mmCIF file of C-alpha atoms in Angstrom:
data_model
loop_
_atom_site.group_PDB
_atom_site.id
_atom_site.type_symbol
_atom_site.label_atom_id
_atom_site.label_comp_id
_atom_site.label_asym_id
_atom_site.label_seq_id
_atom_site.Cartn_x
_atom_site.Cartn_y
_atom_site.Cartn_z
ATOM 1 C CA MET V 1 -0.291 -0.197 0.214
ATOM 2 C CA LEU V 2 1.021 3.616 -0.730
ATOM 3 C CA GLU V 3 2.599 5.696 2.228
ATOM 4 C CA LYS V 4 1.001 8.989 1.085
ATOM 5 C CA ASN V 5 -2.318 9.961 -0.096
ATOM 6 C CA ASN V 6 -2.436 10.105 -4.023
ATOM 7 C CA PHE V 7 -6.212 10.471 -4.512
ATOM 8 C CA TYR V 8 -8.432 13.309 -3.777
ATOM 9 C CA ALA V 9 -12.103 13.416 -4.666
ATOM 10 C CA SER V 10 -14.940 16.105 -4.073
ATOM 11 C CA PHE V 11 -18.695 15.583 -4.589
ATOM 12 C CA SER V 12 -21.611 17.993 -4.674
ATOM 13 C CA ASN V 13 -25.395 17.007 -4.536
ATOM 14 C CA VAL V 14 -24.584 13.476 -2.888
ATOM 15 C CA ASP V 15 -25.141 12.685 0.601
ATOM 16 C CA LYS V 16 -22.166 11.371 2.523
ATOM 17 C CA GLU V 17 -24.280 8.542 3.671
ATOM 18 C CA TYR V 18 -25.031 7.531 0.290
ATOM 19 C CA ILE V 19 -21.486 7.517 -0.751
ATOM 20 C CA LYS V 20 -20.326 5.411 2.561
ATOM 21 C CA LYS V 21 -22.994 3.021 1.348
ATOM 22 C CA ALA V 22 -22.002 2.747 -2.412
ATOM 23 C CA PHE V 23 -18.456 1.988 -1.026
ATOM 24 C CA GLU V 24 -19.633 -0.706 1.470
ATOM 25 C CA LYS V 25 -21.550 -2.568 -1.336
ATOM 26 C CA GLU V 26 -18.457 -3.051 -3.212
ATOM 27 C CA GLY V 27 -16.584 -4.482 -0.516
ATOM 28 C CA TRP V 28 -14.838 -1.665 1.368
ATOM 29 C CA ASN V 29 -14.704 -1.933 5.023
ATOM 30 C CA LEU V 30 -15.959 0.812 6.904
ATOM 31 C CA ARG V 31 -15.350 2.183 10.359
ATOM 32 C CA LYS V 32 -15.679 5.738 11.922
ATOM 33 C CA ALA V 33 -12.973 7.760 12.005
ATOM 34 C CA SER V 34 -14.463 10.839 13.960
ATOM 35 C CA TRP V 35 -18.198 11.771 14.805
ATOM 36 C CA THR V 36 -18.749 12.543 11.426
ATOM 37 C CA ASP V 37 -16.071 11.006 9.225
ATOM 38 C CA TYR V 38 -15.341 7.621 7.881
ATOM 39 C CA GLU V 39 -12.667 5.240 7.234
ATOM 40 C CA LEU V 40 -12.951 3.189 3.869
ATOM 41 C CA SER V 41 -10.538 0.309 3.096
ATOM 42 C CA ASN V 42 -9.832 -2.550 1.069
ATOM 43 C CA ARG V 43 -6.919 -4.557 -0.125
ATOM 44 C CA TRP V 44 -5.914 -1.869 -2.714
ATOM 45 C CA SER V 45 -7.043 1.526 -0.918
ATOM 46 C CA GLU V 46 -7.266 3.264 2.553
ATOM 47 C CA LEU V 47 -9.519 6.329 2.074
ATOM 48 C CA ILE V 48 -11.095 9.036 4.479
ATOM 49 C CA LEU V 49 -14.897 10.313 3.898
ATOM 50 C CA GLU V 50 -14.878 13.553 5.558
ATOM 51 C CA GLY V 51 -16.408 17.110 4.949
ATOM 52 C CA GLU V 52 -20.249 18.526 5.104
ATOM 53 C CA ASN V 53 -22.834 15.783 4.414
ATOM 54 C CA ASP V 54 -24.172 17.386 1.124
ATOM 55 C CA SER V 55 -20.580 18.148 -0.084
ATOM 56 C CA PRO V 56 -18.359 15.546 1.277
ATOM 57 C CA LEU V 57 -14.596 14.910 0.606
ATOM 58 C CA LEU V 58 -12.911 11.976 -0.152
ATOM 59 C CA ASN V 59 -8.845 11.243 -0.189
ATOM 60 C CA GLY V 60 -6.394 8.789 0.439
ATOM 61 C CA ALA V 61 -4.009 6.226 -0.774
ATOM 62 C CA ILE V 62 -5.059 4.060 -3.941
ATOM 63 C CA TYR V 63 -2.887 1.690 -5.786
ATOM 64 C CA PHE V 64 -3.281 3.311 -9.271
ATOM 65 C CA CYS V 65 -4.145 0.494 -12.041
ATOM 66 C CA GLN V 66 -6.803 0.241 -14.616
ATOM 67 C CA GLU V 67 -9.065 -2.462 -13.087
ATOM 68 C CA ASN V 68 -9.138 -0.024 -9.664
ATOM 69 C CA LEU V 69 -9.838 2.921 -11.843
ATOM 70 C CA GLU V 70 -12.841 0.915 -13.505
ATOM 71 C CA ILE V 71 -14.459 -0.160 -9.886
ATOM 72 C CA LEU V 72 -14.064 3.690 -8.684
ATOM 73 C CA ASP V 73 -15.802 4.805 -11.653
ATOM 74 C CA LYS V 74 -18.400 2.448 -11.389
ATOM 75 C CA ILE V 75 -19.321 3.483 -7.642
ATOM 76 C CA PHE V 76 -18.655 7.432 -8.619
ATOM 77 C CA MET V 77 -21.311 6.886 -11.707
ATOM 78 C CA SER V 78 -23.726 5.195 -9.540
ATOM 79 C CA LEU V 79 -24.007 8.202 -6.967
ATOM 80 C CA LYS V 80 -26.013 10.473 -9.300
ATOM 81 C CA GLY V 81 -24.183 13.512 -8.126
ATOM 82 C CA GLU V 82 -21.476 15.527 -9.488
ATOM 83 C CA PHE V 83 -17.781 14.557 -8.885
ATOM 84 C CA GLN V 84 -14.203 15.323 -9.398
ATOM 85 C CA TYR V 85 -11.409 13.301 -8.731
ATOM 86 C CA GLU V 86 -7.395 13.217 -9.342
ATOM 87 C CA PHE V 87 -4.611 11.159 -8.829
ATOM 88 C CA TYR V 88 -0.822 12.356 -8.284
ATOM 89 C CA ASP V 89 2.290 10.756 -8.678
ATOM 90 C CA GLU V 90 5.047 10.161 -5.949
ATOM 91 C CA ASN V 91 6.230 13.852 -7.206
ATOM 92 C CA LYS V 92 2.737 15.251 -6.566
ATOM 93 C CA ASN V 93 2.187 15.398 -10.235
ATOM 94 C CA LEU V 94 -1.469 15.178 -11.517
ATOM 95 C CA ILE V 95 -1.438 12.325 -13.704
ATOM 96 C CA LEU V 96 -5.181 11.594 -13.756
ATOM 97 C CA GLN V 97 -8.187 13.963 -13.333
ATOM 98 C CA LYS V 98 -11.890 13.253 -14.046
ATOM 99 C CA ASN V 99 -15.201 14.688 -13.298
ATOM 100 C CA ASN V 100 -18.910 14.466 -14.366
ATOM 101 C CA GLY V 101 -19.921 18.031 -13.443
ATOM 102 C CA SER V 102 -19.729 21.314 -15.165
#
């Protein structure tokens, strides 16, 4: 697993609880990180779901490969809201950006 965050996502018009349930449905383990935030993890990612309920943020470390991108895209497209996500390499260079908003 990566030691540093390489993934950042933001959402609008999507409820934090709905995001949490979508990741759980696809096999992520979930636990509370605080009163309002969650840790989501599986064998290839460690993420934090935080922020406001109607405009949450998701960030963490993800093993970057095509198969994992396809899984993330499937989850994000199922949310029916707007999103943007970014991946960075070990030198903090943007390597992929995707959004379905504006």
